[in-house]
Short mmCIF file of N, CA and C in Angstrom, two decimals:
data_model
loop_
_atom_site.label_atom_id
_atom_site.label_comp_id
_atom_site.label_asym_id
_atom_site.label_seq_id
_atom_site.Cartn_x
_atom_site.Cartn_y
_atom_site.Cartn_z
N MET A 1 0.80 -1.23 -0.03
CA MET A 1 0.21 -0.09 -0.12
C MET A 1 0.87 1.24 -0.02
N LYS A 2 0.56 2.18 -1.02
CA LYS A 2 1.32 3.28 -1.12
C LYS A 2 0.60 4.50 -0.39
N THR A 3 1.22 5.35 0.38
CA THR A 3 0.67 6.37 0.98
C THR A 3 0.97 7.74 0.59
N LEU A 4 0.38 8.76 1.02
CA LEU A 4 0.64 10.02 0.65
C LEU A 4 2.20 10.56 1.03
N ASN A 5 2.80 9.87 2.01
CA ASN A 5 3.96 10.08 2.56
C ASN A 5 5.05 9.58 1.56
N ASP A 6 4.66 8.73 0.72
CA ASP A 6 5.59 8.17 -0.38
C ASP A 6 5.89 9.13 -1.48
N LEU A 7 5.03 10.11 -1.76
CA LEU A 7 5.27 11.06 -2.75
C LEU A 7 6.39 11.89 -2.53
N LYS A 8 7.10 12.48 -3.86
CA LYS A 8 8.27 13.28 -3.73
C LYS A 8 7.59 14.56 -4.35
N THR A 9 8.40 15.59 -4.02
CA THR A 9 7.80 17.16 -4.18
C THR A 9 7.53 16.91 -5.79
N GLY A 10 6.53 17.61 -6.13
CA GLY A 10 6.18 17.86 -7.51
C GLY A 10 5.23 16.80 -8.18
N GLN A 11 5.29 15.57 -7.52
CA GLN A 11 4.59 14.54 -8.00
C GLN A 11 2.93 14.79 -7.80
N LYS A 12 2.20 13.80 -8.36
CA LYS A 12 0.91 13.81 -8.40
C LYS A 12 0.17 12.53 -8.06
N ALA A 13 -0.63 12.39 -7.43
CA ALA A 13 -1.26 11.18 -7.05
C ALA A 13 -2.93 11.09 -6.98
N LEU A 14 -3.37 9.92 -7.24
CA LEU A 14 -4.86 9.74 -7.09
C LEU A 14 -5.24 9.19 -5.66
N VAL A 15 -6.00 9.67 -4.86
CA VAL A 15 -6.38 9.25 -3.92
C VAL A 15 -7.44 7.87 -3.88
N ILE A 16 -6.96 6.69 -3.45
CA ILE A 16 -7.57 5.63 -3.25
C ILE A 16 -8.61 5.43 -2.09
N LYS A 17 -8.22 5.56 -1.13
CA LYS A 17 -8.91 5.55 0.33
C LYS A 17 -8.26 6.41 1.23
N VAL A 18 -9.18 6.74 2.24
CA VAL A 18 -8.68 7.38 3.34
C VAL A 18 -9.15 6.38 4.64
N HIS A 19 -8.09 5.89 5.30
CA HIS A 19 -8.22 5.24 6.21
C HIS A 19 -8.43 5.80 7.53
N GLY A 20 -8.58 5.10 8.74
CA GLY A 20 -8.82 5.93 9.91
C GLY A 20 -10.30 5.71 10.19
N GLU A 21 -10.47 6.20 11.41
CA GLU A 21 -11.94 6.26 11.78
C GLU A 21 -12.18 7.40 12.82
N GLY A 22 -13.37 8.02 12.90
CA GLY A 22 -13.66 8.88 13.75
C GLY A 22 -13.60 10.41 13.27
N ALA A 23 -13.31 11.26 14.16
CA ALA A 23 -13.03 12.60 13.95
C ALA A 23 -11.93 12.91 12.96
N LEU A 24 -10.78 12.01 13.30
CA LEU A 24 -9.54 12.41 12.42
C LEU A 24 -9.86 12.31 10.82
N ARG A 25 -10.56 10.91 10.76
CA ARG A 25 -11.03 10.66 9.34
C ARG A 25 -11.83 11.78 8.69
N ARG A 26 -12.87 12.03 9.33
CA ARG A 26 -13.92 12.94 9.15
C ARG A 26 -13.19 14.60 8.87
N ARG A 27 -12.11 14.95 9.64
CA ARG A 27 -11.45 16.10 9.41
C ARG A 27 -10.65 16.15 7.91
N ILE A 28 -9.92 14.82 7.86
CA ILE A 28 -9.36 14.93 6.63
C ILE A 28 -10.31 15.07 5.30
N MET A 29 -11.37 14.42 5.48
CA MET A 29 -12.25 14.44 4.34
C MET A 29 -12.93 15.71 4.23
N ASP A 30 -13.13 16.33 5.35
CA ASP A 30 -13.60 17.69 5.21
C ASP A 30 -12.68 18.75 4.50
N MET A 31 -11.31 18.54 4.70
CA MET A 31 -10.62 19.36 3.82
C MET A 31 -10.33 18.91 2.45
N GLY A 32 -11.36 18.00 1.91
CA GLY A 32 -11.28 18.01 0.69
C GLY A 32 -10.54 16.64 0.09
N ILE A 33 -10.07 15.91 0.80
CA ILE A 33 -9.12 14.77 0.40
C ILE A 33 -9.99 13.60 0.74
N THR A 34 -10.89 13.14 -0.56
CA THR A 34 -11.58 12.24 -0.61
C THR A 34 -11.33 11.13 -1.55
N LYS A 35 -12.00 10.16 -1.82
CA LYS A 35 -11.58 9.20 -2.80
C LYS A 35 -11.68 9.56 -4.30
N GLY A 36 -10.79 9.40 -5.25
CA GLY A 36 -11.07 9.85 -6.61
C GLY A 36 -10.48 11.23 -6.95
N VAL A 37 -9.85 11.84 -5.61
CA VAL A 37 -9.21 13.43 -5.89
C VAL A 37 -7.75 13.24 -6.27
N TYR A 38 -7.28 13.84 -7.05
CA TYR A 38 -5.90 14.18 -7.42
C TYR A 38 -5.23 15.19 -6.36
N ILE A 39 -3.95 14.94 -5.84
CA ILE A 39 -3.28 15.51 -5.08
C ILE A 39 -1.83 15.67 -5.49
N ARG A 40 -1.50 16.89 -5.47
CA ARG A 40 0.03 17.13 -5.85
C ARG A 40 0.85 17.67 -4.65
N LEU A 41 2.00 17.03 -4.55
CA LEU A 41 2.66 17.39 -3.39
C LEU A 41 3.78 18.85 -3.85
N ARG A 42 3.36 19.73 -3.23
CA ARG A 42 4.28 21.10 -3.55
C ARG A 42 5.66 21.08 -2.70
N LYS A 43 5.61 21.06 -1.76
CA LYS A 43 6.97 20.82 -0.90
C LYS A 43 6.55 20.62 0.32
N PHE A 44 7.79 20.45 1.33
CA PHE A 44 7.92 20.37 2.65
C PHE A 44 8.22 21.25 3.15
N ALA A 45 7.71 21.50 4.50
CA ALA A 45 8.28 22.53 5.47
C ALA A 45 9.90 22.43 5.66
N PRO A 46 10.50 23.28 6.04
CA PRO A 46 11.85 23.44 6.24
C PRO A 46 12.52 22.26 7.15
N LEU A 47 11.47 21.87 8.34
CA LEU A 47 11.98 20.72 9.00
C LEU A 47 11.53 19.23 8.65
N GLY A 48 10.83 19.66 7.51
CA GLY A 48 10.17 18.26 6.78
C GLY A 48 8.65 17.89 7.15
N ASP A 49 8.38 18.63 8.12
CA ASP A 49 6.68 18.38 8.63
C ASP A 49 6.09 19.44 8.82
N PRO A 50 4.91 20.19 8.37
CA PRO A 50 4.20 19.51 7.48
C PRO A 50 4.41 19.44 6.06
N MET A 51 3.76 18.75 5.13
CA MET A 51 3.70 18.85 3.86
C MET A 51 2.63 19.74 3.35
N GLU A 52 2.97 20.63 2.15
CA GLU A 52 2.06 21.43 1.45
C GLU A 52 1.60 20.78 0.28
N LEU A 53 0.51 20.51 0.00
CA LEU A 53 -0.37 19.97 -1.06
C LEU A 53 -1.42 20.75 -1.77
N THR A 54 -1.58 20.61 -3.02
CA THR A 54 -2.58 21.11 -3.76
C THR A 54 -3.68 20.20 -4.21
N VAL A 55 -4.80 20.57 -3.60
CA VAL A 55 -6.03 19.80 -3.50
C VAL A 55 -7.21 20.64 -3.89
N ARG A 56 -7.84 20.04 -5.05
CA ARG A 56 -9.12 20.84 -5.79
C ARG A 56 -8.79 22.18 -6.01
N GLY A 57 -7.57 22.60 -6.39
CA GLY A 57 -7.27 23.97 -6.52
C GLY A 57 -6.88 24.82 -5.62
N TYR A 58 -6.80 24.40 -4.28
CA TYR A 58 -6.39 25.34 -3.28
C TYR A 58 -4.98 24.49 -2.41
N GLU A 59 -4.35 25.34 -1.78
CA GLU A 59 -3.29 24.83 -0.90
C GLU A 59 -3.53 24.48 0.34
N LEU A 60 -3.12 23.30 0.69
CA LEU A 60 -3.37 22.75 2.04
C LEU A 60 -2.08 22.08 2.81
N SER A 61 -2.12 22.29 3.95
CA SER A 61 -1.00 21.82 4.85
C SER A 61 -1.48 20.55 5.71
N LEU A 62 -0.54 19.72 5.54
CA LEU A 62 -1.10 18.27 6.25
C LEU A 62 0.26 17.58 7.08
N ARG A 63 -0.17 17.23 8.12
CA ARG A 63 0.89 16.59 9.07
C ARG A 63 1.45 15.23 8.28
N LYS A 64 2.58 14.69 8.49
CA LYS A 64 3.12 13.43 7.81
C LYS A 64 2.37 12.33 8.63
N ALA A 65 1.86 12.48 9.82
CA ALA A 65 1.14 11.38 10.61
C ALA A 65 -0.26 11.11 10.09
N ASP A 66 -0.84 12.29 9.48
CA ASP A 66 -2.10 12.28 8.87
C ASP A 66 -1.90 11.79 7.56
N ALA A 67 -1.13 11.99 6.74
CA ALA A 67 -0.72 11.69 5.12
C ALA A 67 -0.39 10.06 5.34
N GLN A 68 -0.10 9.61 6.28
CA GLN A 68 0.16 8.06 6.52
C GLN A 68 -1.41 7.27 6.18
N MET A 69 -2.31 7.84 6.53
CA MET A 69 -3.95 7.40 6.48
C MET A 69 -4.24 7.45 5.15
N ILE A 70 -3.49 8.17 4.11
CA ILE A 70 -4.37 8.33 2.82
C ILE A 70 -3.63 7.55 2.04
N GLU A 71 -4.22 6.66 1.34
CA GLU A 71 -3.71 5.43 0.39
C GLU A 71 -3.94 6.24 -0.91
N ILE A 72 -2.63 6.08 -1.87
CA ILE A 72 -2.75 6.65 -3.17
C ILE A 72 -2.34 5.88 -4.08
N GLU A 73 -2.65 6.22 -5.53
CA GLU A 73 -2.02 5.57 -6.72
C GLU A 73 -1.53 6.61 -7.62
N GLU A 74 -0.33 6.30 -7.96
CA GLU A 74 0.35 7.33 -8.80
C GLU A 74 -0.31 7.30 -10.22
#
């Protein structure tokens, strides 16, 4: 299983599934990260966490711990 953490800067991927449960899963989905959406990794913060993504035409910052819950396909 490949997750959002496996992307390199500039790569684009398709979301296959959002794992997890409860409030954390709902928060990720409320940010627009749902099955079938394309995500592009723009860059990492200077210390490596969080990562900056482009989702549905807007920029979003996401912690690496949360990114591990997002299954992708390149």
